[in-house]
PDB file of C-alpha atoms in Angstrom:
ATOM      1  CA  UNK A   1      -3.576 -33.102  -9.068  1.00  0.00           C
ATOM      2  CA  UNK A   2      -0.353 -34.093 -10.731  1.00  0.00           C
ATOM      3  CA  UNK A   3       1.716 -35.891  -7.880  1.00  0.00           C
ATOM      4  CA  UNK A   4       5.436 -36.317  -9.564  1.00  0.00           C
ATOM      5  CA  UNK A   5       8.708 -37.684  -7.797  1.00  0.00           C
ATOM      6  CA  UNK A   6      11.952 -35.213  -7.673  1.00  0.00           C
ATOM      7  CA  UNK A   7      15.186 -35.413  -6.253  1.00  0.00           C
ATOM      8  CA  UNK A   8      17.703 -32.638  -5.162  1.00  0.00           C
ATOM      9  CA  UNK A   9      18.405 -30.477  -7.910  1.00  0.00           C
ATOM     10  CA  UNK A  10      15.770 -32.138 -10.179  1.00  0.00           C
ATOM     11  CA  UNK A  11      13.228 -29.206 -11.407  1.00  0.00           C
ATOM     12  CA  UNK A  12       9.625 -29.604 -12.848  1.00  0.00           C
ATOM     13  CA  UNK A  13       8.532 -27.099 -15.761  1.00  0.00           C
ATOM     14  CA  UNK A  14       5.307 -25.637 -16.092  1.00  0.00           C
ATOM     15  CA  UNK A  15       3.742 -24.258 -19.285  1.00  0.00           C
ATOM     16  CA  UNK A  16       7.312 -25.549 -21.005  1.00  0.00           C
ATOM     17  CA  UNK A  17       8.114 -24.400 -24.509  1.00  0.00           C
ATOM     18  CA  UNK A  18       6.413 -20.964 -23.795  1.00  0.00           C
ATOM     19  CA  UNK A  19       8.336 -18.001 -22.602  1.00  0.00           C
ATOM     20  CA  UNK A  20       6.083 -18.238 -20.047  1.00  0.00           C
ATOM     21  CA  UNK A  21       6.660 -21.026 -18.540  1.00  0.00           C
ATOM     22  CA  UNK A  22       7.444 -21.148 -15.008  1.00  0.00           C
ATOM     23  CA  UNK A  23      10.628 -23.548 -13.738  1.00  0.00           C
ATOM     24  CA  UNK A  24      10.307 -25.477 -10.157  1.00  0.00           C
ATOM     25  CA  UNK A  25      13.195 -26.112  -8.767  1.00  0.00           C
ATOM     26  CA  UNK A  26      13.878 -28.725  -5.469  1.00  0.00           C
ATOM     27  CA  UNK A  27      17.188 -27.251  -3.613  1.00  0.00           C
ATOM     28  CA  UNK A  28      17.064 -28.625  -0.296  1.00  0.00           C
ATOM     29  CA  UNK A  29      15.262 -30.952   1.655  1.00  0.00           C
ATOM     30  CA  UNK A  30      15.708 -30.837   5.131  1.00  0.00           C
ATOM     31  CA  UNK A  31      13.390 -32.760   7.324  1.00  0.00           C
ATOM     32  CA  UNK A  32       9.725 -31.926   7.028  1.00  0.00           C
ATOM     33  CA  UNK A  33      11.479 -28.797   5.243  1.00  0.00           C
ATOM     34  CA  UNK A  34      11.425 -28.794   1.569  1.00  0.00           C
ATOM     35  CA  UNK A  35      13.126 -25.561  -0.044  1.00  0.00           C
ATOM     36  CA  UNK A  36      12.451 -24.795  -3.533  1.00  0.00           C
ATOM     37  CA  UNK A  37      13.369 -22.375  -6.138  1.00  0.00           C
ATOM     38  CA  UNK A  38      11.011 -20.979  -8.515  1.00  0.00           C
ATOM     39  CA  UNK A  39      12.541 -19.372 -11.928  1.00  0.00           C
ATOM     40  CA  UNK A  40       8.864 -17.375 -13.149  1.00  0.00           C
ATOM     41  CA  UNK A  41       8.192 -14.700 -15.164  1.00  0.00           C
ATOM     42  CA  UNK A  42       7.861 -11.126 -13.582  1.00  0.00           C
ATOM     43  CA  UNK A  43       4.137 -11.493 -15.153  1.00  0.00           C
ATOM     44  CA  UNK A  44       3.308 -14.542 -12.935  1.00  0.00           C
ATOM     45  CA  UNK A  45       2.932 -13.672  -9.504  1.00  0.00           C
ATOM     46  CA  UNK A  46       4.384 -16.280  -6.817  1.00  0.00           C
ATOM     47  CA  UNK A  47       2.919 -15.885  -3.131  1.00  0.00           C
ATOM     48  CA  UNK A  48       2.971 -17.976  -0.444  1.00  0.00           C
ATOM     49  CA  UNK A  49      -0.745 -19.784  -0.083  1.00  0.00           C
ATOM     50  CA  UNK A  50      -1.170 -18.903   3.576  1.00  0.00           C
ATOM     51  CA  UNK A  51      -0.719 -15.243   2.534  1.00  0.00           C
ATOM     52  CA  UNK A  52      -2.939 -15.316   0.032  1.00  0.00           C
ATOM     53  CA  UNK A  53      -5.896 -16.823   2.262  1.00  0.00           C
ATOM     54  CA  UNK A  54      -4.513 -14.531   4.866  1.00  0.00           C
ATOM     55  CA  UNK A  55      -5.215 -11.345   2.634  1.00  0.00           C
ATOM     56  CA  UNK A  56      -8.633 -13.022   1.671  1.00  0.00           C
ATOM     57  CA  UNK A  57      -9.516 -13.249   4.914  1.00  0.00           C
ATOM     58  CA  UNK A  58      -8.662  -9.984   5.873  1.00  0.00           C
ATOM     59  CA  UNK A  59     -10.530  -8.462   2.676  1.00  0.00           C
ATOM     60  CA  UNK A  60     -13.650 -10.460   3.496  1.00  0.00           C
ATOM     61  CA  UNK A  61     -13.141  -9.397   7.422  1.00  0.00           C
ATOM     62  CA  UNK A  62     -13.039  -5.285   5.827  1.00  0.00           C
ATOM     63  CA  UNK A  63     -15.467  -5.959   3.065  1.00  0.00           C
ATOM     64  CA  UNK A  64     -19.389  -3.617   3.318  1.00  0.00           C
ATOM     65  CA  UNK A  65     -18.854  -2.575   7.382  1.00  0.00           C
ATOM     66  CA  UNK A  66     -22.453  -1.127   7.767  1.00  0.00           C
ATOM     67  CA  UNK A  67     -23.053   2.442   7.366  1.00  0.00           C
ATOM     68  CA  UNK A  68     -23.183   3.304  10.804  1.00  0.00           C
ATOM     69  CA  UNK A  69     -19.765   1.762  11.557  1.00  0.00           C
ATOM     70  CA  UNK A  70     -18.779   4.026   8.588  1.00  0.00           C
ATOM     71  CA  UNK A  71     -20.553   7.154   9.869  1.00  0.00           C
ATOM     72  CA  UNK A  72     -19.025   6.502  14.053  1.00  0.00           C
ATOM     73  CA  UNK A  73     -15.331   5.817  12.139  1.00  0.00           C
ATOM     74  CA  UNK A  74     -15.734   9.427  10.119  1.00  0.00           C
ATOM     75  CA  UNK A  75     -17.070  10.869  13.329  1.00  0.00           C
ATOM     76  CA  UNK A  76     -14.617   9.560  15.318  1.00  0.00           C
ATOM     77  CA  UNK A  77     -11.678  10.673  12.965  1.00  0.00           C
ATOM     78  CA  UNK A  78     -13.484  14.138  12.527  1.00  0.00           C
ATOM     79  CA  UNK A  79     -13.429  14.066  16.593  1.00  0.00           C
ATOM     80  CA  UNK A  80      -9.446  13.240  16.776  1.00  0.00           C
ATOM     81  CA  UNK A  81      -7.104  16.076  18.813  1.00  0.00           C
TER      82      UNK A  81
ATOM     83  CA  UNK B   1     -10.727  12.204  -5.438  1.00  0.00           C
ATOM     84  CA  UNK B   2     -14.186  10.551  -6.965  1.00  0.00           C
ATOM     85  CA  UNK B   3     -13.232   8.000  -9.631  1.00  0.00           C
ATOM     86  CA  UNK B   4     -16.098   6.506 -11.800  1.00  0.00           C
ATOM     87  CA  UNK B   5     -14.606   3.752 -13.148  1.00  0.00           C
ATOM     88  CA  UNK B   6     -11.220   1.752 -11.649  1.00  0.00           C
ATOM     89  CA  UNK B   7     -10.427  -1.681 -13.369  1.00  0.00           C
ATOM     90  CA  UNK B   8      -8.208  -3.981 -11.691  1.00  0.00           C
ATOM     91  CA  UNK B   9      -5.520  -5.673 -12.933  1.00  0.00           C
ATOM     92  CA  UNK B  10      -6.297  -8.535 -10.922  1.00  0.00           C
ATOM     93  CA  UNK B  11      -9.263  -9.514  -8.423  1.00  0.00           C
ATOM     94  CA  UNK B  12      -8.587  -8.830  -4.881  1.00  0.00           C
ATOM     95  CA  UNK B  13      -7.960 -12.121  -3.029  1.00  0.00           C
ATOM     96  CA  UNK B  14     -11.708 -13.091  -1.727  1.00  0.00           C
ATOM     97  CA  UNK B  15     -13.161 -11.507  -4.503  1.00  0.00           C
ATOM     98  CA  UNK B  16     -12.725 -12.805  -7.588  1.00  0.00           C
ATOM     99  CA  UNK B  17     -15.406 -12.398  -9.556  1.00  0.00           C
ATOM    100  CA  UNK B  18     -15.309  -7.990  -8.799  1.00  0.00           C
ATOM    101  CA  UNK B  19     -13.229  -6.283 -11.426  1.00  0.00           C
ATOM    102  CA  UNK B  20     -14.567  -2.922 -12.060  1.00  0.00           C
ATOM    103  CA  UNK B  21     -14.702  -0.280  -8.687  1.00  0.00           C
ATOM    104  CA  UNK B  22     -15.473   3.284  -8.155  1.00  0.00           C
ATOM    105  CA  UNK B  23     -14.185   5.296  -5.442  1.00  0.00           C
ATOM    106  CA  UNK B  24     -15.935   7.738  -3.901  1.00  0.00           C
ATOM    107  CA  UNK B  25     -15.115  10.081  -1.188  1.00  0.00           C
ATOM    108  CA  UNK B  26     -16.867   9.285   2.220  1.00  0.00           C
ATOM    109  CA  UNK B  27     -16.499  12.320   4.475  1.00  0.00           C
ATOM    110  CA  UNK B  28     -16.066  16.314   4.249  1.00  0.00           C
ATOM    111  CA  UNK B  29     -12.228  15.840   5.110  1.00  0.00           C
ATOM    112  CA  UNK B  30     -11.301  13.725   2.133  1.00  0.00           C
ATOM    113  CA  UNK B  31      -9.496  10.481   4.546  1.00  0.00           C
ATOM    114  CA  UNK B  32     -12.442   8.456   4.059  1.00  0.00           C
ATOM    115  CA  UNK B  33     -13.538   6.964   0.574  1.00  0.00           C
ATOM    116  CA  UNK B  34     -15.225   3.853  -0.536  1.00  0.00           C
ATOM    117  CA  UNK B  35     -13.969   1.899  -2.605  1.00  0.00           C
ATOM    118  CA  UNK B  36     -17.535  -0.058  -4.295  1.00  0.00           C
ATOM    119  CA  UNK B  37     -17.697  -2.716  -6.822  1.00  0.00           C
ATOM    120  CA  UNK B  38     -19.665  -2.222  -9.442  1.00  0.00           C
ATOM    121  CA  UNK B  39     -20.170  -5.751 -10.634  1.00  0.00           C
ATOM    122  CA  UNK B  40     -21.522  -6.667  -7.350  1.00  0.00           C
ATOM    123  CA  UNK B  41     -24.510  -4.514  -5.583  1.00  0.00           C
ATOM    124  CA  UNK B  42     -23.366  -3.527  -1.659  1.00  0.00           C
ATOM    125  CA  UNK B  43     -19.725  -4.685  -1.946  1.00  0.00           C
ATOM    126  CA  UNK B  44     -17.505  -1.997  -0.630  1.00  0.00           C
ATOM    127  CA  UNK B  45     -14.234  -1.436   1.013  1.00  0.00           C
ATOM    128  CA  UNK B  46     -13.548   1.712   3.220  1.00  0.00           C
ATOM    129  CA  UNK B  47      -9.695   2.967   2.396  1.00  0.00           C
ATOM    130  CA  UNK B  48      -7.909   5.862   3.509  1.00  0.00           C
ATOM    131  CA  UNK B  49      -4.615   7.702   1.989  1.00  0.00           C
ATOM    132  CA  UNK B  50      -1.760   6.303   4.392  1.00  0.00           C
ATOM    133  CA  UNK B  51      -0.129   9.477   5.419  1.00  0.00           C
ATOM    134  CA  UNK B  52      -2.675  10.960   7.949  1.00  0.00           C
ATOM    135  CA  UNK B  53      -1.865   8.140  10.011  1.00  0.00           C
ATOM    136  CA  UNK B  54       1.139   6.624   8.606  1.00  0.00           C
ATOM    137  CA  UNK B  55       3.455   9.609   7.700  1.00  0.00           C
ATOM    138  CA  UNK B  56       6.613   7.917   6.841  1.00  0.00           C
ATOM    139  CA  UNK B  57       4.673   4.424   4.722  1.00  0.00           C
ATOM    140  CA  UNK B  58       6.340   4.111   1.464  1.00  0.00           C
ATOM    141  CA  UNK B  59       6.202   1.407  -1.260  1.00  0.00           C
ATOM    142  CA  UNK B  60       8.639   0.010  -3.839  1.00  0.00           C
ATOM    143  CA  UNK B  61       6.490  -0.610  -6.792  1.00  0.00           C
ATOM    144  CA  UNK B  62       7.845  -3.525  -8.793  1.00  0.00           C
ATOM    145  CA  UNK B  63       7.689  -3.067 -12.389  1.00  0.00           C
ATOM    146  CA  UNK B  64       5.188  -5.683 -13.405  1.00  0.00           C
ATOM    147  CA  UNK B  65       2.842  -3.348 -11.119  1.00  0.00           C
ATOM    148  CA  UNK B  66       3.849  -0.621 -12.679  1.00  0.00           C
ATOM    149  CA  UNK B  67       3.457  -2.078 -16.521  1.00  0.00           C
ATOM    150  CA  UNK B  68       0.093  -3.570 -15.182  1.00  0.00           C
ATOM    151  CA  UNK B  69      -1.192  -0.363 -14.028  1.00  0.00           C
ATOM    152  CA  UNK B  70       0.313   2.034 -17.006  1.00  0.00           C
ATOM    153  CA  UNK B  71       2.595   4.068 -14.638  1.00  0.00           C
ATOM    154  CA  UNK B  72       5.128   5.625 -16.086  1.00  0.00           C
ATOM    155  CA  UNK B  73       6.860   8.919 -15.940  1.00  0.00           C
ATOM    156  CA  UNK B  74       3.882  11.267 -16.490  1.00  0.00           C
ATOM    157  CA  UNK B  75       1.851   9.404 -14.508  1.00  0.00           C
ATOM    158  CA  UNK B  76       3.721   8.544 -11.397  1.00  0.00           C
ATOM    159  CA  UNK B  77       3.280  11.180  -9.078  1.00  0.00           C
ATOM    160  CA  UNK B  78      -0.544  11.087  -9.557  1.00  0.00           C
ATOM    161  CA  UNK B  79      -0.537   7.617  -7.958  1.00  0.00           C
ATOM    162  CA  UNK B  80      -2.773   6.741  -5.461  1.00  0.00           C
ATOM    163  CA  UNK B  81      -2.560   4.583  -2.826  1.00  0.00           C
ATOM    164  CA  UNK B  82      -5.050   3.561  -0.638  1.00  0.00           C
ATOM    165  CA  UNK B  83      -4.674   1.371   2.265  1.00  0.00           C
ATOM    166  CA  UNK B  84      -7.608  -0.990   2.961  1.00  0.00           C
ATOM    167  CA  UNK B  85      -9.733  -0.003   6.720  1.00  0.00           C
ATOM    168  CA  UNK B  86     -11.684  -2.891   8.675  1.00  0.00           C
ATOM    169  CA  UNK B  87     -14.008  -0.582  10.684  1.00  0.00           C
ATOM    170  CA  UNK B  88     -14.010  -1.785  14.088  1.00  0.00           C
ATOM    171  CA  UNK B  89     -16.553  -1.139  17.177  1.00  0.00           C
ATOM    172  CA  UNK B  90     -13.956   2.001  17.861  1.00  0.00           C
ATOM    173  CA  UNK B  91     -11.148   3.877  16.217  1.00  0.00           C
ATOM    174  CA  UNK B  92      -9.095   1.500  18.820  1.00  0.00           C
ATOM    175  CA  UNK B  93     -10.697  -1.164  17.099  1.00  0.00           C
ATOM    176  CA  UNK B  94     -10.269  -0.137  13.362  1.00  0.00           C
ATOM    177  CA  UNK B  95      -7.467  -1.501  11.732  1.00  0.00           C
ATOM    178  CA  UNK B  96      -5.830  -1.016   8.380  1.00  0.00           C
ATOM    179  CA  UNK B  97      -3.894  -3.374   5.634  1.00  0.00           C
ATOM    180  CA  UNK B  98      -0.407  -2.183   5.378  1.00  0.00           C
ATOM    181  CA  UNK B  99       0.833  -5.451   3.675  1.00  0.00           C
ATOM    182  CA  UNK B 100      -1.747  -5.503   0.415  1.00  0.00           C
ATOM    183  CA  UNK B 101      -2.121  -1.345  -0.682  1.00  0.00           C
ATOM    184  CA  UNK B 102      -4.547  -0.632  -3.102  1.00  0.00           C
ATOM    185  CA  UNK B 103      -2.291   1.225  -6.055  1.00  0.00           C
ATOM    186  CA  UNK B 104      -4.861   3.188  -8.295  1.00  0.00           C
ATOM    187  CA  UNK B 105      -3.385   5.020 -11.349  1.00  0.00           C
ATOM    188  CA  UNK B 106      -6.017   7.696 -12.182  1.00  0.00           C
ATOM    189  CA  UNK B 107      -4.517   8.562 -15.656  1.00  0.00           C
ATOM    190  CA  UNK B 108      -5.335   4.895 -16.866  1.00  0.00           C
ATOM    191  CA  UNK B 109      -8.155   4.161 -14.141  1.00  0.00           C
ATOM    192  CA  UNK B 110      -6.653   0.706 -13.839  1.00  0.00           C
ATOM    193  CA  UNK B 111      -5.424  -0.297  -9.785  1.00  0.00           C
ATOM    194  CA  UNK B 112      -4.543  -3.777  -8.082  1.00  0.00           C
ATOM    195  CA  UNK B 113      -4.465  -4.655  -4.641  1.00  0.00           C
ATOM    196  CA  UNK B 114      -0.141  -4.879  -4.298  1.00  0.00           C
ATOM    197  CA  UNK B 115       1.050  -7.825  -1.725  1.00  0.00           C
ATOM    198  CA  UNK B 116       4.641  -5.857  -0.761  1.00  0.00           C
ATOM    199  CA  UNK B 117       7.842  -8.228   0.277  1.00  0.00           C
ATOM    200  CA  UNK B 118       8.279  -7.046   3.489  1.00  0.00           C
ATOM    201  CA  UNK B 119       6.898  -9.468   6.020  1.00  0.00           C
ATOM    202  CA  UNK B 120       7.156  -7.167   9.027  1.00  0.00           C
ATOM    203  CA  UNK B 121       4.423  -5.525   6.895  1.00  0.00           C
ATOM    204  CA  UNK B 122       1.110  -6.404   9.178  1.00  0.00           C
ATOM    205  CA  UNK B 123      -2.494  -7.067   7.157  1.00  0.00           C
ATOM    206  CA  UNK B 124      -3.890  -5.406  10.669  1.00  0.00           C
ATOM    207  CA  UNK B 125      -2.344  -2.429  12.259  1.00  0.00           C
ATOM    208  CA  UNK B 126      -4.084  -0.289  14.367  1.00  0.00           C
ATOM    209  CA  UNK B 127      -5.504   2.643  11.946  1.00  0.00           C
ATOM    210  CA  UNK B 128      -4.545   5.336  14.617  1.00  0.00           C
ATOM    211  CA  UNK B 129      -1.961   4.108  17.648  1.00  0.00           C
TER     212      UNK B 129
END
């Protein structure tokens, strides 16, 4: 991992010299609070890590329910008022 | 709908080595489908169109999705989307993904797994209330 010093208003460029490239800004730090602006693409998608372990987690948690949990959920829809 | 062949534009978080899916329709009604990898044998997720159980769920597509995904004019009211079930014990149990929709264009056969803004949005909400 790259581990680089910035001030307030000081940015850090990724993938620089492309049109690409994806511009880190540091706007505030506040505490243990560190706000930052991120100039990217629309092609790069920016998330959150937590959410993105979050929506693992939950895929994992939905991925291949057995067949009988599939069967009881259809029969239980089927059953619905 | 039965689709033989869905590419995504991206891997689903958890999964990324699955980029080609099916989907496949699971019960007489037409609610229920799988959605089944096939780069990896047994992998499936159950989804189910959102307006039997959430009427009034809509989504702003950004356009990088939309680009991604080839939807344009012709093509935009034949999008599907698909909201991702974790079967529980019960229907109490059972919840569904209403942050991350699947969005499957069926014209180009190419979908991705869309995280939405909205925060409020919950990855587990009861399937039926």
């Amino acid at each position: 991992m790259l581990v680089l010093s910035r001030r307030i208003g000081e940015s850090v460029v990724i993938g620089g010299g492309s049109p690409e490239a994806v511009t880190i800004t540091v706007l505030e730090v506040r505490g243990d609070v560190v706000r930052i602006g991120i100039d990217a693409p629309r092609s790069v998608a920016v998330h959150r890590a937590e959410l993105l372990a979050e929506l693992a987690d939950a895929n994992a948690d939905a991925a291949s329910p057995p067949d009988t949990a599939v069967a009881s959920l259809s029969e239980a829809l089927r059953s619905r008022p | 709908m039965d689709l033989p062949v869905i590419e995504l534009a991206h891997p689903m978080p958890g999964f990324p080595d699955d980029a080609r899916f099916a989907l496949v329709r699971l019960d007489d009604d037409g609610v229920l489908h799988g959605f089944r990898s096939l780069d990896s044998q047994d992998l499936q997720f159950v989804v189910v169109p959102p307006a039997p159980f959430y009427p009034d769920y809509a989504l702003d597509l950004d356009d990088e999705t939309a680009t991604e995904l080839g939807i344009d004019e012709s093509s935009a009211d034949e999008v599907l989307v698909l909201l991702v079930v974790r079967a529980g014990a019960t229907l109490a149990d059972t919840t569904v993904n209403l942050r991350a929709p699947l969005v499957v264009n069926p014209v180009t056969r190419r979908a991705s797994q869309v995280i939405l803004d909205d925060a409020d949005l919950p990855l587990a909400a009861p399937l039926v209330a």
